[in-house]
PDB file of C-alpha atoms in Angstrom:
ATOM      1  CA  MET A   1     -34.122 -43.183 -14.520  1.00  0.00           C
ATOM      2  CA  SER A   2     -35.014 -46.722 -13.646  1.00  0.00           C
ATOM      3  CA  VAL A   3     -37.411 -48.879 -15.591  1.00  0.00           C
ATOM      4  CA  GLY A   4     -41.017 -49.290 -14.526  1.00  0.00           C
ATOM      5  CA  THR A   5     -44.306 -47.523 -14.992  1.00  0.00           C
ATOM      6  CA  ILE A   6     -45.480 -43.944 -14.867  1.00  0.00           C
ATOM      7  CA  TYR A   7     -49.264 -44.174 -14.832  1.00  0.00           C
ATOM      8  CA  LEU A   8     -51.468 -41.997 -16.987  1.00  0.00           C
ATOM      9  CA  GLU A   9     -52.632 -40.146 -13.893  1.00  0.00           C
ATOM     10  CA  ASP A  10     -49.029 -39.087 -13.130  1.00  0.00           C
ATOM     11  CA  LEU A  11     -48.035 -38.000 -16.650  1.00  0.00           C
ATOM     12  CA  HIS A  12     -47.916 -34.356 -17.709  1.00  0.00           C
ATOM     13  CA  ILE A  13     -47.128 -32.404 -20.862  1.00  0.00           C
ATOM     14  CA  GLY A  14     -43.380 -31.842 -21.148  1.00  0.00           C
ATOM     15  CA  MET A  15     -42.368 -34.957 -19.185  1.00  0.00           C
ATOM     16  CA  SER A  16     -39.372 -36.488 -20.943  1.00  0.00           C
ATOM     17  CA  ARG A  17     -37.000 -39.458 -20.809  1.00  0.00           C
ATOM     18  CA  SER A  18     -33.839 -40.261 -22.792  1.00  0.00           C
ATOM     19  CA  ILE A  19     -31.527 -43.178 -23.457  1.00  0.00           C
ATOM     20  CA  THR A  20     -28.086 -43.191 -25.084  1.00  0.00           C
ATOM     21  CA  LYS A  21     -26.622 -46.164 -26.895  1.00  0.00           C
ATOM     22  CA  ALA A  22     -23.368 -46.626 -28.835  1.00  0.00           C
ATOM     23  CA  ILE A  23     -24.104 -48.437 -32.089  1.00  0.00           C
ATOM     24  CA  THR A  24     -21.735 -51.319 -32.809  1.00  0.00           C
ATOM     25  CA  PHE A  25     -21.285 -53.522 -35.849  1.00  0.00           C
ATOM     26  CA  ASP A  26     -22.380 -56.478 -33.703  1.00  0.00           C
ATOM     27  CA  MET A  27     -25.722 -54.733 -33.092  1.00  0.00           C
ATOM     28  CA  ILE A  28     -26.106 -54.110 -36.825  1.00  0.00           C
ATOM     29  CA  GLU A  29     -25.417 -57.779 -37.557  1.00  0.00           C
ATOM     30  CA  LYS A  30     -27.935 -58.935 -34.944  1.00  0.00           C
ATOM     31  CA  PHE A  31     -30.563 -56.473 -36.157  1.00  0.00           C
ATOM     32  CA  GLY A  32     -29.984 -57.655 -39.728  1.00  0.00           C
ATOM     33  CA  ASP A  33     -30.521 -61.249 -38.601  1.00  0.00           C
ATOM     34  CA  VAL A  34     -33.739 -60.425 -36.730  1.00  0.00           C
ATOM     35  CA  SER A  35     -35.181 -58.087 -39.365  1.00  0.00           C
ATOM     36  CA  GLU A  36     -33.810 -60.006 -42.365  1.00  0.00           C
ATOM     37  CA  ASP A  37     -32.639 -56.659 -43.782  1.00  0.00           C
ATOM     38  CA  ARG A  38     -29.217 -57.510 -45.217  1.00  0.00           C
ATOM     39  CA  ASN A  39     -28.852 -54.389 -47.378  1.00  0.00           C
ATOM     40  CA  PRO A  40     -25.123 -54.158 -48.229  1.00  0.00           C
ATOM     41  CA  ILE A  41     -25.029 -50.497 -47.126  1.00  0.00           C
ATOM     42  CA  HIS A  42     -25.136 -51.830 -43.557  1.00  0.00           C
ATOM     43  CA  PHE A  43     -22.614 -54.680 -43.931  1.00  0.00           C
ATOM     44  CA  ASP A  44     -20.236 -54.151 -46.846  1.00  0.00           C
ATOM     45  CA  GLU A  45     -17.515 -51.488 -46.575  1.00  0.00           C
ATOM     46  CA  GLU A  46     -17.365 -50.923 -50.340  1.00  0.00           C
ATOM     47  CA  ALA A  47     -21.149 -50.513 -50.600  1.00  0.00           C
ATOM     48  CA  GLY A  48     -21.050 -48.095 -47.692  1.00  0.00           C
ATOM     49  CA  LYS A  49     -18.236 -46.053 -49.233  1.00  0.00           C
ATOM     50  CA  ALA A  50     -20.123 -45.903 -52.553  1.00  0.00           C
ATOM     51  CA  SER A  51     -23.282 -44.629 -50.809  1.00  0.00           C
ATOM     52  CA  ILE A  52     -24.304 -41.016 -50.258  1.00  0.00           C
ATOM     53  CA  PHE A  53     -23.093 -41.465 -46.648  1.00  0.00           C
ATOM     54  CA  GLY A  54     -19.533 -42.496 -47.589  1.00  0.00           C
ATOM     55  CA  ASP A  55     -19.532 -45.291 -45.021  1.00  0.00           C
ATOM     56  CA  ARG A  56     -21.587 -48.174 -43.683  1.00  0.00           C
ATOM     57  CA  VAL A  57     -24.632 -47.027 -41.727  1.00  0.00           C
ATOM     58  CA  ALA A  58     -26.900 -48.646 -39.166  1.00  0.00           C
ATOM     59  CA  HIS A  59     -30.433 -49.612 -40.082  1.00  0.00           C
ATOM     60  CA  GLY A  60     -32.694 -46.628 -39.419  1.00  0.00           C
ATOM     61  CA  MET A  61     -35.061 -48.835 -37.475  1.00  0.00           C
ATOM     62  CA  LEU A  62     -32.224 -50.022 -35.212  1.00  0.00           C
ATOM     63  CA  SER A  63     -31.802 -46.477 -33.910  1.00  0.00           C
ATOM     64  CA  ALA A  64     -35.573 -45.923 -33.917  1.00  0.00           C
ATOM     65  CA  SER A  65     -35.989 -49.020 -31.741  1.00  0.00           C
ATOM     66  CA  LEU A  66     -34.657 -46.924 -28.856  1.00  0.00           C
ATOM     67  CA  PHE A  67     -38.026 -45.160 -28.873  1.00  0.00           C
ATOM     68  CA  SER A  68     -39.677 -48.513 -28.212  1.00  0.00           C
ATOM     69  CA  ALA A  69     -37.290 -49.105 -25.315  1.00  0.00           C
ATOM     70  CA  LEU A  70     -38.161 -45.725 -23.806  1.00  0.00           C
ATOM     71  CA  LEU A  71     -41.913 -46.118 -24.262  1.00  0.00           C
ATOM     72  CA  GLY A  72     -42.042 -49.671 -22.961  1.00  0.00           C
ATOM     73  CA  GLU A  73     -39.591 -49.291 -20.086  1.00  0.00           C
ATOM     74  CA  ARG A  74     -39.473 -45.645 -18.956  1.00  0.00           C
ATOM     75  CA  LEU A  75     -42.224 -43.334 -20.253  1.00  0.00           C
ATOM     76  CA  PRO A  76     -44.968 -44.363 -19.760  1.00  0.00           C
ATOM     77  CA  GLY A  77     -43.296 -47.750 -19.164  1.00  0.00           C
ATOM     78  CA  HIS A  78     -44.516 -51.243 -18.428  1.00  0.00           C
ATOM     79  CA  GLY A  79     -48.015 -51.860 -19.783  1.00  0.00           C
ATOM     80  CA  THR A  80     -47.723 -49.264 -22.569  1.00  0.00           C
ATOM     81  CA  ILE A  81     -49.208 -50.276 -25.924  1.00  0.00           C
ATOM     82  CA  TYR A  82     -48.021 -48.734 -29.192  1.00  0.00           C
ATOM     83  CA  VAL A  83     -50.792 -47.324 -31.406  1.00  0.00           C
ATOM     84  CA  SER A  84     -48.793 -45.515 -34.104  1.00  0.00           C
ATOM     85  CA  GLN A  85     -45.354 -44.089 -34.894  1.00  0.00           C
ATOM     86  CA  PRO A  86     -44.598 -42.032 -38.010  1.00  0.00           C
ATOM     87  CA  LEU A  87     -40.861 -41.351 -38.370  1.00  0.00           C
ATOM     88  CA  ARG A  88     -38.643 -39.143 -40.497  1.00  0.00           C
ATOM     89  CA  PHE A  89     -35.009 -40.135 -40.982  1.00  0.00           C
ATOM     90  CA  MET A  90     -32.889 -36.987 -41.164  1.00  0.00           C
ATOM     91  CA  GLY A  91     -29.332 -38.324 -41.193  1.00  0.00           C
ATOM     92  CA  PRO A  92     -27.198 -41.442 -40.917  1.00  0.00           C
ATOM     93  CA  VAL A  93     -26.052 -43.308 -37.835  1.00  0.00           C
ATOM     94  CA  LYS A  94     -22.643 -44.856 -38.399  1.00  0.00           C
ATOM     95  CA  ILE A  95     -20.806 -47.611 -36.581  1.00  0.00           C
ATOM     96  CA  GLY A  96     -19.472 -46.205 -33.318  1.00  0.00           C
ATOM     97  CA  ASP A  97     -21.942 -43.312 -33.142  1.00  0.00           C
ATOM     98  CA  GLU A  98     -23.686 -42.677 -29.848  1.00  0.00           C
ATOM     99  CA  VAL A  99     -27.399 -42.164 -30.396  1.00  0.00           C
ATOM    100  CA  THR A 100     -29.443 -40.318 -27.798  1.00  0.00           C
ATOM    101  CA  ALA A 101     -33.171 -40.962 -28.159  1.00  0.00           C
ATOM    102  CA  THR A 102     -35.672 -38.795 -26.302  1.00  0.00           C
ATOM    103  CA  VAL A 103     -39.442 -39.038 -25.920  1.00  0.00           C
ATOM    104  CA  THR A 104     -41.467 -36.120 -24.571  1.00  0.00           C
ATOM    105  CA  VAL A 105     -45.161 -36.049 -23.687  1.00  0.00           C
ATOM    106  CA  SER A 106     -46.776 -33.554 -26.086  1.00  0.00           C
ATOM    107  CA  ASP A 107     -50.505 -34.315 -25.794  1.00  0.00           C
ATOM    108  CA  MET A 108     -52.823 -36.354 -23.620  1.00  0.00           C
ATOM    109  CA  MET A 109     -56.334 -37.715 -24.067  1.00  0.00           C
ATOM    110  CA  PRO A 110     -56.988 -39.132 -20.597  1.00  0.00           C
ATOM    111  CA  GLU A 111     -60.554 -40.179 -21.406  1.00  0.00           C
ATOM    112  CA  ARG A 112     -59.134 -42.555 -24.064  1.00  0.00           C
ATOM    113  CA  LYS A 113     -55.917 -43.340 -22.143  1.00  0.00           C
ATOM    114  CA  ARG A 114     -53.968 -42.060 -25.138  1.00  0.00           C
ATOM    115  CA  VAL A 115     -50.720 -40.158 -24.909  1.00  0.00           C
ATOM    116  CA  THR A 116     -48.783 -38.549 -27.765  1.00  0.00           C
ATOM    117  CA  LEU A 117     -45.029 -38.170 -27.435  1.00  0.00           C
ATOM    118  CA  THR A 118     -42.555 -36.375 -29.677  1.00  0.00           C
ATOM    119  CA  CYS A 119     -39.594 -38.574 -30.514  1.00  0.00           C
ATOM    120  CA  GLU A 120     -36.114 -37.364 -31.408  1.00  0.00           C
ATOM    121  CA  ALA A 121     -32.829 -39.184 -31.899  1.00  0.00           C
ATOM    122  CA  LYS A 122     -29.563 -37.283 -32.091  1.00  0.00           C
ATOM    123  CA  VAL A 123     -25.919 -38.019 -32.789  1.00  0.00           C
ATOM    124  CA  ASP A 124     -23.597 -35.308 -31.459  1.00  0.00           C
ATOM    125  CA  GLU A 125     -26.569 -32.941 -31.083  1.00  0.00           C
ATOM    126  CA  LYS A 126     -27.474 -33.472 -34.770  1.00  0.00           C
ATOM    127  CA  LEU A 127     -31.056 -34.638 -35.290  1.00  0.00           C
ATOM    128  CA  VAL A 128     -31.065 -37.996 -37.118  1.00  0.00           C
ATOM    129  CA  ILE A 129     -34.653 -39.161 -36.511  1.00  0.00           C
ATOM    130  CA  THR A 130     -37.804 -37.284 -35.638  1.00  0.00           C
ATOM    131  CA  GLY A 131     -41.309 -38.548 -35.153  1.00  0.00           C
ATOM    132  CA  GLU A 132     -44.323 -38.841 -32.953  1.00  0.00           C
ATOM    133  CA  ALA A 133     -45.638 -41.849 -31.062  1.00  0.00           C
ATOM    134  CA  MET A 134     -49.176 -42.429 -29.895  1.00  0.00           C
ATOM    135  CA  VAL A 135     -49.571 -44.957 -27.108  1.00  0.00           C
ATOM    136  CA  LEU A 136     -52.159 -46.350 -24.750  1.00  0.00           C
ATOM    137  CA  ALA A 137     -50.787 -45.556 -21.317  1.00  0.00           C
ATOM    138  CA  PRO A 138     -51.215 -47.794 -18.296  1.00  0.00           C
ATOM    139  CA  SER A 139     -53.722 -46.428 -15.823  1.00  0.00           C
ATOM    140  CA  ARG A 140     -54.595 -47.110 -12.215  1.00  0.00           C
ATOM    141  CA  SER A 141     -58.290 -47.169 -13.142  1.00  0.00           C
TER     142      SER A 141
END
């Protein structure tokens, strides 16, 4: 699916888009620089091994940022404005994991141009993040 815009008038319940990204240590370093989150569990092998995960893990928000990519680029796409996004982190994402993030239209309030989308991120079919995003969708009117 290419980037762009799906206007409010063309959205429907059940419409879905996904993106898959392999998480690298370089990404973790860059995200740490941007976010200023330098928690050793992300960067230090010994801290990672001592954690409940037994290894270094990516920032939860690094994987969750794939939802932003989907909402802003693919569904609804360009012109979308985030309103809210509660998230629940269910499991770790480790260096080298491929994360597949999916957003699915679950509710629409056309009169307010609001769209609710369920958000799920998985690693090897295991749910690692779940949530729900509310956005203002671009409209032709």
